[in-house]
Amino acid sequence: MKTYRNIVVLTGAGLSAESGLATFRDKDGVWSKYDYREVATPEGFARNPALVHEFYNMRRRDLKSVAPNAAHLALARLEREHEGSVLIVTQNVDNLHEAAGSHNLIHMHGELLKVYCRHCRAGQSWSEDLSTDLACPACGHKGGMRPDIVWFGEMPYQMEEIADALADADLFISVGTSGNVYPAAGFVAEARNHGAHTVELNLEPSEGASYFHETIHGPATSVVPEYVARILKR
Ligand code: OAD
């Protein structure tokens, strides 16, 4: 059986679902309750910053009561025990990969626990609520502090590093993502074109399931630890 050297794992909201954080597009998901144009676009923030702050304040507060699940822990174990490289590229803005012990991690859609000022761009860690009358600690401007979240219409982070890692990967694993949002949804094709074996681990077949060489369906807390154990046994 083939052994792998460079592994890239793309993760999405389904990975954190069993920790108690809502996904976006499932029944009762975040986008069934909120219009993404109002809370996840620069235009929505310009129209109603208080609403956007309320939305992300709620999600930031949720992080105080959740813990990594068996799937996050298995991916951290993969990074620790695999002899080659393991890079996690997450679309999730929670901090559960870090809490599980993953280090080689890219938050391509930003982080709930970071904010920046849209006037001076100074960024910082932030675990409390944001409000419209808050002054930026760096430049003193009021009203410009925003969550460090990549909104629709904005460029995801570290795309060059991700492209390099996908080109070098010989195994690409996608976990808990519906494959609806580009550029992440295109990573499987990119990795596959460069010769990687591609695997989908998801509750159900995603939009892009047919692009994968291998698909395993079930809850992340069972399919991810099982798949990681398989890789580490090789
Ligand atoms: P989605 O809500 O679109 O998809 C979640 C996927 O996880 C679905 O395919 C579910 O079937 C699957 N799933 C649900 N529970 C699961 C479980 N217990 N185990 C395994 N899989 C499970 O979330 P994402 O694909 O992450 O972006 O969404 C991508 C981006 O769209 C997000 O980063 C966010 C959103 O708009 C921004 O806000 C910029």
XYZ file of N, CA and C and ligand atoms in Angstrom:
741
model
N 0.837 -1.196 0.000
C 0.000 0.000 0.000
C 0.881 1.258 0.000
N 0.431 2.282 -0.749
C 1.236 3.504 -0.909
C 1.392 4.243 0.435
N 2.603 4.752 0.682
C 2.741 5.634 1.855
C 2.813 7.073 1.349
N 2.339 7.975 2.161
C 2.272 9.374 1.752
C 3.304 10.182 2.502
N 3.781 11.241 1.848
C 4.757 12.112 2.483
C 4.078 13.441 2.878
N 3.578 14.180 1.889
C 3.000 15.502 2.173
C 1.473 15.448 2.145
N 0.906 15.770 3.280
C -0.556 15.678 3.403
C -1.141 17.076 3.607
N -2.174 17.397 2.844
C -2.935 18.640 3.076
C -4.350 18.235 3.454
N -4.833 18.809 4.557
C -6.201 18.520 5.015
C -6.997 19.816 4.953
N -8.085 19.819 4.178
C -8.990 20.980 4.141
C -10.152 20.683 5.080
N -10.431 21.598 6.005
C -11.548 21.340 6.918
C -12.623 22.418 6.802
N -13.857 22.023 7.146
C -14.991 22.946 7.104
C -15.873 22.761 8.322
N -17.000 23.435 8.304
C -17.862 23.520 9.485
C -18.314 22.151 10.024
N -18.421 21.148 9.134
C -18.857 19.822 9.586
C -17.916 19.221 10.618
N -16.641 19.648 10.588
C -15.667 19.118 11.551
C -16.015 19.568 12.974
N -16.521 20.797 13.091
C -16.810 21.336 14.429
C -18.268 21.115 14.846
N -19.064 20.485 13.974
C -20.496 20.318 14.267
C -20.705 19.520 15.559
N -19.924 18.455 15.710
C -20.119 17.615 16.911
C -19.511 18.243 18.169
N -18.838 19.377 18.014
C -18.423 20.148 19.199
C -19.538 21.104 19.612
N -20.577 21.222 18.761
C -21.711 22.079 19.112
C -21.771 23.388 18.343
N -20.918 23.548 17.307
C -20.970 24.780 16.504
C -21.768 24.497 15.224
N -22.657 25.405 14.901
C -23.540 25.191 13.757
C -22.776 25.222 12.442
N -23.225 24.403 11.472
C -22.691 24.507 10.116
C -23.459 25.636 9.408
N -23.160 25.868 8.126
C -23.781 26.985 7.416
C -24.978 26.566 6.581
N -24.814 25.460 5.816
C -25.829 25.158 4.810
C -26.689 23.962 5.147
N -26.467 23.312 6.296
C -27.348 22.214 6.680
C -28.673 22.820 7.140
N -29.707 21.960 7.240
C -30.998 22.414 7.793
C -30.692 23.025 9.169
N -31.272 24.154 9.480
C -30.990 24.883 10.739
C -29.576 25.463 10.789
N -28.880 25.490 9.659
C -27.527 26.071 9.618
C -27.593 27.592 9.720
N -26.409 28.187 9.877
C -26.308 29.644 10.077
C -27.012 30.413 8.954
N -26.821 29.964 7.701
C -27.409 30.731 6.583
C -28.905 30.478 6.420
N -29.501 29.610 7.247
C -30.975 29.503 7.230
C -31.580 30.554 8.169
N -30.729 31.129 9.029
C -31.234 32.124 9.998
C -30.793 33.550 9.670
N -29.681 33.668 8.968
C -29.148 34.997 8.642
C -28.919 35.093 7.151
N -29.080 36.307 6.625
C -28.770 36.580 5.236
C -27.275 36.918 5.177
N -26.509 36.088 4.465
C -25.051 36.312 4.458
C -24.694 37.706 3.922
N -25.562 38.260 3.051
C -25.261 39.592 2.496
C -25.296 40.674 3.574
N -26.063 40.409 4.642
C -26.158 41.387 5.731
C -25.014 41.264 6.724
N -24.558 40.003 6.965
C -23.586 39.820 8.055
C -22.195 39.358 7.596
N -22.042 39.034 6.334
C -20.748 38.492 5.902
C -20.269 39.100 4.595
N -20.517 40.389 4.435
C -19.955 41.127 3.290
C -19.495 42.510 3.777
N -18.501 43.104 3.116
C -18.084 44.465 3.479
C -19.248 45.448 3.326
N -20.128 45.216 2.353
C -21.264 46.130 2.129
C -22.249 46.038 3.299
N -22.468 44.817 3.790
C -23.363 44.622 4.941
C -22.805 45.351 6.161
N -21.488 45.282 6.349
C -20.852 45.944 7.497
C -20.992 47.458 7.370
N -20.849 47.978 6.148
C -20.978 49.425 5.952
C -22.415 49.872 6.241
N -23.400 49.020 5.860
C -24.813 49.378 6.066
C -25.217 49.320 7.532
N -24.813 48.215 8.205
C -25.304 48.019 9.567
C -24.227 47.340 10.432
N -23.204 48.119 10.840
C -22.108 47.502 11.603
C -22.577 46.883 12.926
N -23.614 47.457 13.537
C -24.072 46.924 14.828
C -24.593 45.496 14.663
N -25.324 45.247 13.573
C -25.852 43.905 13.314
C -24.704 42.910 13.084
N -23.700 43.351 12.326
C -22.557 42.473 12.036
C -21.808 42.160 13.341
N -21.616 43.188 14.186
C -20.950 42.941 15.471
C -21.752 41.958 16.318
N -23.069 42.133 16.342
C -23.913 41.249 17.156
C -23.752 39.794 16.697
N -23.750 39.588 15.377
C -23.615 38.246 14.798
C -22.284 37.600 15.210
N -21.182 38.334 15.038
C -19.875 37.737 15.371
C -19.618 37.713 16.877
N -20.193 38.667 17.631
C -20.045 38.618 19.096
C -20.657 37.330 19.629
N -21.818 36.974 19.072
C -22.505 35.750 19.500
C -21.644 34.525 19.196
N -21.087 34.525 17.999
C -20.284 33.366 17.604
C -18.976 33.316 18.404
N -18.419 34.510 18.721
C -17.188 34.540 19.529
C -17.480 34.033 20.940
N -18.654 34.419 21.488
C -19.028 33.948 22.837
C -19.213 32.435 22.853
N -19.746 31.882 21.747
C -19.953 30.422 21.669
C -18.650 29.654 21.887
N -17.531 30.268 21.499
C -16.244 29.553 21.608
C -15.874 29.274 23.056
N -16.468 30.052 23.980
C -16.100 29.882 25.391
C -16.656 28.576 25.960
N -17.649 27.993 25.268
C -18.278 26.794 25.850
C -18.088 25.541 24.998
N -17.173 25.587 24.028
C -16.979 24.385 23.197
C -15.542 23.869 23.308
N -15.390 22.593 22.977
C -14.068 21.953 23.065
C -13.832 21.147 21.796
N -12.568 20.908 21.466
C -12.285 20.090 20.276
C -12.884 18.690 20.431
N -13.294 18.102 19.324
C -13.845 16.742 19.380
C -12.805 15.739 18.869
N -13.230 14.484 18.792
C -12.289 13.410 18.437
C -11.667 13.610 17.051
N -12.380 14.303 16.172
C -11.842 14.521 14.818
C -10.716 15.565 14.845
N -10.924 16.664 15.593
C -9.833 17.653 15.730
C -8.613 16.977 16.363
N -8.867 16.176 17.394
C -7.746 15.537 18.113
C -7.001 14.569 17.199
N -7.754 13.852 16.343
C -7.108 12.895 15.432
C -6.218 13.637 14.431
N -6.662 14.807 13.945
C -5.844 15.562 12.984
C -4.585 16.115 13.658
N -4.698 16.491 14.931
C -3.506 16.949 15.661
C -2.542 15.764 15.852
N -3.107 14.591 16.108
C -2.270 13.382 16.243
C -1.557 13.086 14.918
N -2.264 13.270 13.804
C -1.659 13.028 12.487
C -0.436 13.925 12.312
N -0.571 15.205 12.674
C 0.564 16.141 12.534
C 1.729 15.701 13.429
N 1.414 15.239 14.629
C 2.468 14.832 15.583
C 3.193 13.571 15.138
N 2.430 12.591 14.621
C 3.010 11.260 14.428
C 3.388 10.925 12.985
N 2.872 11.667 12.020
C 3.183 11.373 10.619
C 4.624 11.794 10.323
N 5.326 10.967 9.547
C 6.742 11.295 9.311
C 6.968 12.399 8.289
N 6.002 12.641 7.440
C 6.132 13.734 6.472
C 5.459 14.985 6.999
N 5.049 15.871 6.063
C 4.426 17.115 6.527
C 2.895 17.004 6.497
N 2.284 17.683 7.433
C 0.818 17.755 7.483
C 0.440 19.223 7.617
N -0.292 19.745 6.643
C -0.796 21.119 6.726
C -2.318 21.072 6.782
N -2.886 21.734 7.779
C -4.344 21.868 7.830
C -4.710 23.246 7.289
N -5.573 23.253 6.289
C -6.117 24.510 5.777
C -7.578 24.513 6.197
N -7.922 25.413 7.099
C -9.304 25.394 7.579
C -10.095 26.591 7.082
N -11.363 26.309 6.762
C -12.303 27.397 6.450
C -12.977 27.853 7.740
N -12.730 27.132 8.826
C -13.410 27.441 10.085
C -12.749 28.626 10.777
N -13.581 29.442 11.400
C -13.061 30.619 12.093
C -13.014 30.391 13.601
N -13.355 29.170 14.031
C -13.241 28.833 15.459
C -11.784 28.502 15.775
N -11.511 28.205 17.059
C -10.121 27.946 17.470
C -9.908 26.487 17.887
N -10.738 25.587 17.335
C -10.704 24.212 17.848
C -9.514 23.394 17.344
N -8.979 23.726 16.160
C -7.754 23.021 15.733
C -6.600 23.351 16.684
N -6.458 24.641 17.011
C -5.372 25.053 17.916
C -5.563 24.399 19.275
N -6.813 24.406 19.750
C -7.100 23.840 21.073
C -6.789 22.340 21.098
N -6.911 21.690 19.932
C -6.613 20.250 19.871
C -5.114 19.985 19.795
N -4.323 21.020 19.450
C -2.865 20.837 19.396
C -2.283 20.864 17.996
N -3.061 21.296 16.988
C -2.499 21.441 15.638
C -1.690 22.729 15.565
N -0.550 22.676 14.861
C 0.310 23.853 14.749
C 0.443 24.342 13.319
N 0.575 23.393 12.383
C 0.776 23.786 10.991
C -0.602 24.012 10.365
N -1.082 25.250 10.504
C -2.503 25.520 10.288
C -2.675 26.855 9.584
N -3.509 26.863 8.551
C -3.847 28.125 7.889
C -5.344 28.373 8.053
N -5.696 29.532 8.595
C -7.105 29.929 8.713
C -7.445 30.760 7.479
N -7.824 30.103 6.401
C -7.993 30.853 5.146
C -9.170 31.837 5.169
N -10.152 31.622 6.060
C -11.288 32.549 6.167
C -11.215 33.421 7.422
N -10.014 33.501 8.030
C -9.848 34.367 9.200
C -10.187 33.668 10.502
N -10.253 34.458 11.576
C -10.420 33.907 12.926
C -11.335 34.789 13.759
N -12.258 34.158 14.473
C -13.148 34.910 15.369
C -12.378 35.609 16.484
N -11.241 35.032 16.870
C -10.502 35.582 18.009
C -9.450 36.612 17.574
N -9.624 37.122 16.367
C -8.760 38.220 15.922
C -9.630 39.329 15.345
N -9.149 40.569 15.471
C -9.863 41.713 14.899
C -8.820 42.618 14.243
N -9.289 43.519 13.386
C -8.373 44.557 12.902
C -9.147 45.845 12.654
N -8.387 46.920 12.570
C -8.991 48.237 12.364
C -8.977 48.530 10.873
N -10.131 48.866 10.311
C -10.140 49.061 8.857
C -9.546 50.414 8.461
N -9.241 51.262 9.439
C -8.547 52.516 9.114
C -7.037 52.293 9.032
N -6.450 51.744 10.120
C -4.979 51.631 10.125
C -4.504 50.197 9.876
N -5.459 49.239 9.765
C -5.170 47.812 9.489
C -4.474 47.090 10.643
N -4.218 47.776 11.790
C -3.553 47.086 12.903
C -4.450 45.954 13.395
N -3.827 44.792 13.555
C -4.606 43.621 13.984
C -4.242 43.225 15.398
N -5.129 42.530 16.052
C -4.818 42.011 17.386
C -5.734 40.858 17.776
N -5.291 40.113 18.804
C -6.127 39.045 19.347
C -7.260 39.695 20.130
N -8.424 39.058 20.122
C -9.600 39.667 20.748
C -10.557 38.569 21.195
N -10.920 38.545 22.471
C -11.832 37.475 22.892
C -13.165 38.016 23.413
N -13.301 39.352 23.436
C -14.544 39.927 23.967
C -15.423 40.479 22.834
N -16.519 41.156 23.212
C -17.412 41.710 22.194
C -16.776 42.923 21.487
N -17.178 43.123 20.250
C -16.831 44.359 19.527
C -18.070 45.248 19.500
N -17.873 46.575 19.439
C -19.028 47.464 19.298
C -18.662 48.632 18.392
N -19.669 49.356 17.943
C -19.431 50.428 16.963
C -18.741 51.637 17.601
N -18.800 51.773 18.941
C -18.167 52.961 19.539
C -16.768 52.687 20.102
N -16.269 51.478 19.806
C -14.939 51.118 20.288
C -13.861 51.882 19.496
N -12.855 52.419 20.198
C -11.760 53.094 19.493
C -10.626 52.096 19.267
N -9.971 52.209 18.126
C -8.837 51.321 17.827
C -7.696 51.660 18.791
N -7.144 50.669 19.510
C -6.051 50.950 20.435
C -4.803 51.475 19.720
N -4.660 51.194 18.415
C -3.460 51.643 17.702
C -3.609 53.068 17.163
N -4.727 53.384 16.479
C -4.818 54.706 15.828
C -5.863 55.626 16.453
N -6.686 55.076 17.348
C -7.652 55.909 18.059
C -8.956 56.166 17.313
N -9.041 55.738 16.027
C -10.283 55.920 15.266
C -11.413 55.122 15.899
N -12.599 55.695 15.955
C -13.761 54.959 16.467
C -14.527 54.323 15.319
N -15.056 53.150 15.573
C -16.001 52.555 14.618
C -15.372 51.722 13.509
N -14.065 51.617 13.493
C -13.446 50.880 12.393
C -13.025 49.463 12.747
N -13.196 49.082 14.003
C -12.764 47.736 14.402
C -13.728 46.695 13.823
N -13.170 45.700 13.172
C -14.010 44.662 12.572
C -13.424 43.281 12.851
N -14.253 42.253 12.825
C -13.731 40.902 13.005
C -12.761 40.570 11.871
N -11.722 39.818 12.169
C -10.764 39.414 11.135
C -11.296 38.155 10.440
N -12.412 38.359 9.754
C -13.095 37.280 9.042
C -13.073 37.657 7.571
N -12.788 36.672 6.712
C -12.817 36.935 5.270
C -14.275 36.874 4.814
N -14.802 38.003 4.435
C -16.203 38.042 4.004
C -16.332 37.745 2.513
N -17.550 37.467 2.088
C -17.795 37.228 0.666
C -17.345 38.465 -0.120
N -16.595 38.218 -1.182
C -16.064 39.328 -1.968
C -14.651 39.695 -1.559
N -14.142 39.135 -0.464
C -12.766 39.411 -0.029
C -11.883 38.199 -0.344
N -10.576 38.466 -0.394
C -9.635 37.415 -0.788
C -9.244 36.553 0.410
N -9.421 35.224 0.339
C -8.968 34.371 1.443
C -7.471 34.527 1.692
N -7.054 34.188 2.902
C -5.665 34.378 3.317
C -4.735 33.264 2.814
N -3.485 33.641 2.652
C -2.366 32.726 2.396
C -2.577 31.809 1.176
N -3.195 32.371 0.131
C -3.489 31.541 -1.038
C -2.234 31.014 -1.736
N -1.131 31.796 -1.688
C 0.085 31.307 -2.356
C 0.663 30.105 -1.641
N 0.692 30.197 -0.306
C 1.197 29.060 0.479
C 0.330 27.825 0.263
N -0.976 28.062 0.168
C -1.890 26.931 -0.034
C -1.643 26.300 -1.406
N -1.474 27.138 -2.417
C -1.236 26.612 -3.771
C 0.050 25.789 -3.806
N 1.101 26.279 -3.127
C 2.363 25.529 -3.095
C 2.171 24.188 -2.404
N 1.442 24.194 -1.293
C 1.239 22.945 -0.544
C 0.404 21.955 -1.358
N -0.587 22.458 -2.099
C -1.418 21.557 -2.915
C -0.589 20.955 -4.047
N 0.348 21.746 -4.575
C 1.188 21.245 -5.664
C 2.134 20.154 -5.178
N 2.533 20.233 -3.896
C 3.479 19.248 -3.336
C 2.787 18.070 -2.669
N 1.458 18.155 -2.506
C 0.751 17.126 -1.720
C 0.679 15.812 -2.476
N 0.866 14.699 -1.745
C 0.530 13.420 -2.381
C -0.730 12.826 -1.779
N -1.241 13.453 -0.712
C -2.561 13.069 -0.192
C -3.317 14.345 0.170
N -4.536 14.470 -0.337
C -5.399 15.615 -0.012
C -6.667 15.053 0.614
N -6.965 15.521 1.835
C -8.156 15.045 2.546
C -9.076 16.237 2.785
N -10.338 16.087 2.471
C -11.310 17.159 2.720
C -12.293 16.655 3.771
N -12.466 17.447 4.834
C -13.308 16.989 5.949
C -14.410 17.999 6.257
N -15.662 17.555 6.250
C -16.764 18.370 6.766
C -17.007 19.665 6.027
N -16.879 19.620 4.706
C -17.184 20.843 3.944
C -18.087 20.497 2.766
N -19.028 21.406 2.492
C -20.044 21.113 1.468
C -19.522 21.342 0.052
N -18.352 21.963 -0.076
C -17.792 22.177 -1.412
C -18.562 23.227 -2.203
N -19.157 24.173 -1.499
C -19.938 25.228 -2.158
C -19.156 26.501 -2.383
N -18.099 26.704 -1.580
C -17.449 28.015 -1.580
C -16.048 27.934 -2.197
N -15.860 28.696 -3.251
C -14.538 28.783 -3.899
C -13.734 29.891 -3.229
N -12.421 29.841 -3.205
C -11.563 28.872 -3.904
C -11.413 27.504 -3.229
N -11.840 27.366 -1.948
C -11.598 26.088 -1.256
C -12.178 24.895 -2.023
N -13.347 25.104 -2.640
C -14.007 23.998 -3.343
C -13.171 23.501 -4.524
N -12.247 24.340 -5.000
C -11.417 23.943 -6.135
C -10.116 23.252 -5.732
N -9.842 23.146 -4.429
C -8.552 22.576 -3.999
C -8.408 21.111 -4.409
N -9.518 20.372 -4.382
C -9.433 18.949 -4.729
C -8.939 18.782 -6.165
N -9.460 19.600 -7.080
C -9.044 19.486 -8.480
C -7.575 19.875 -8.624
N -7.172 20.916 -7.867
C -5.788 21.386 -7.941
C -4.836 20.288 -7.450
N -5.163 19.696 -6.299
C -4.301 18.645 -5.735
C -4.264 17.439 -6.666
N -5.416 17.085 -7.191
C -5.524 15.922 -8.069
C -4.728 16.126 -9.362
N -4.809 17.339 -9.905
C -4.046 17.647 -11.128
C -2.547 17.530 -10.907
N -2.117 17.741 -9.652
C -0.693 17.612 -9.344
C -0.346 16.197 -8.889
N -1.288 15.291 -8.966
C -0.977 13.885 -8.703
C -1.327 13.373 -7.321
N -2.012 14.165 -6.498
C -2.347 13.689 -5.148
C -3.498 12.691 -5.182
N -3.476 11.765 -4.221
C -4.646 10.932 -3.965
C -5.624 11.811 -3.180
N -6.911 11.762 -3.515
C -7.856 12.691 -2.885
C -8.979 11.928 -2.178
N -9.285 12.374 -0.964
C -10.247 11.659 -0.127
C -11.241 12.634 0.475
N -12.506 12.308 0.408
C -13.530 13.117 1.090
C -14.030 12.358 2.322
N -13.991 13.030 3.478
C -14.577 12.488 4.703
C -15.688 13.456 5.095
N -16.918 13.069 4.929
C -18.036 13.993 5.178
C -19.264 13.183 5.577
N -20.183 13.867 6.245
C -21.404 13.192 6.664
C -22.148 12.599 5.478
N -22.143 13.312 4.375
C -22.863 12.882 3.167
C -22.065 13.345 1.957
N -22.357 12.831 0.764
C -21.598 13.292 -0.408
C -21.735 14.806 -0.575
N -20.603 15.489 -0.754
C -20.628 16.944 -0.926
C -20.918 17.273 -2.390
N -21.043 18.560 -2.684
C -21.228 19.023 -4.071
C -20.171 18.453 -5.007
N -18.930 18.361 -4.461
C -17.817 17.989 -5.338
C -17.377 16.538 -5.133
N -18.235 15.703 -4.560
C -17.824 14.335 -4.192
C -17.233 13.565 -5.373
N -17.730 13.828 -6.582
C -17.269 13.034 -7.730
C -15.825 13.358 -8.127
N -15.257 14.462 -7.593
C -13.858 14.788 -7.911
C -12.859 13.974 -7.099
N -13.341 13.290 -6.052
C -12.427 12.587 -5.145
C -12.210 11.138 -5.592
N -10.987 10.625 -5.373
C -10.706 9.222 -5.669
C -11.445 8.319 -4.688
N -11.567 8.795 -3.443
C -12.111 7.962 -2.369
C -13.087 8.824 -1.558
N -14.255 8.288 -1.216
C -15.183 9.049 -0.363
C -15.644 8.144 0.778
N -15.594 8.687 1.975
C -16.035 7.923 3.142
C -17.037 8.795 3.879
N -18.241 8.291 4.071
C -19.283 9.134 4.645
C -19.703 8.673 6.029
N -19.801 9.647 6.932
C -20.184 9.356 8.321
C -19.812 10.559 9.158
N -20.165 10.548 10.455
C -19.814 11.684 11.315
C -18.302 11.813 11.476
N -17.834 13.061 11.465
C -16.389 13.308 11.538
C -15.734 12.607 12.728
N -16.419 12.561 13.866
C -15.767 11.979 15.051
C -15.528 10.476 14.898
N -16.183 9.802 13.948
C -15.780 8.414 13.717
C -14.921 8.260 12.473
N -15.292 8.917 11.345
C -14.525 8.649 10.117
C -13.118 9.257 10.148
N -12.946 10.383 10.812
C -11.607 11.010 10.807
C -10.611 10.193 11.659
N -10.936 9.862 12.918
C -9.973 9.047 13.683
C -9.650 7.714 12.991
N -10.663 7.094 12.343
C -10.400 5.827 11.648
C -9.452 6.028 10.474
N -9.662 7.085 9.714
C -8.811 7.320 8.544
C -7.385 7.676 8.975
N -7.273 8.477 10.019
C -5.944 8.855 10.529
C -5.205 7.598 11.014
N -5.904 6.725 11.700
C -5.264 5.480 12.185
C -4.760 4.668 10.998
N -5.532 4.632 9.909
C -5.122 3.899 8.696
C -3.839 4.469 8.118
N -3.754 5.815 8.049
C -2.546 6.441 7.465
C -1.337 6.148 8.348
N -1.530 6.272 9.659
C -0.379 6.117 10.561
C 0.110 4.670 10.630
N -0.748 3.714 10.286
C -0.352 2.285 10.304
C 0.507 1.915 9.112
N 0.440 2.709 8.040
C 1.147 2.331 6.797
C 2.646 2.291 6.995
P -21.253 24.039 5.102
O -22.283 24.304 6.130
O -21.484 24.554 3.735
O -21.035 22.470 4.963
C -20.841 21.638 6.067
C -20.664 20.208 5.583
O -20.383 19.415 6.734
C -21.902 19.605 4.912
O -21.512 18.945 3.707
C -22.419 18.591 5.934
O -22.981 17.438 5.340
C -21.141 18.221 6.676
N -21.369 17.791 8.074
C -22.327 18.195 8.934
N -22.180 17.580 10.120
C -21.102 16.756 10.008
C -20.435 15.845 10.880
N -20.851 15.632 12.136
N -19.370 15.160 10.402
C -18.933 15.355 9.124
N -19.513 16.196 8.269
C -20.585 16.896 8.684
O -19.857 24.555 5.712
P -18.480 24.834 4.944
O -18.304 23.946 3.783
O -17.417 24.881 5.966
O -17.450 31.170 4.928
O -18.733 26.308 4.428
C -17.717 26.975 3.740
C -17.774 28.455 4.004
O -19.097 28.946 3.741
C -17.544 28.845 5.463
O -16.175 28.964 5.778
C -18.241 30.163 5.584
C -19.494 29.843 4.796
O -20.151 30.893 4.218
C -17.541 32.454 5.317
O -18.261 32.837 6.226
C -16.666 33.383 4.536
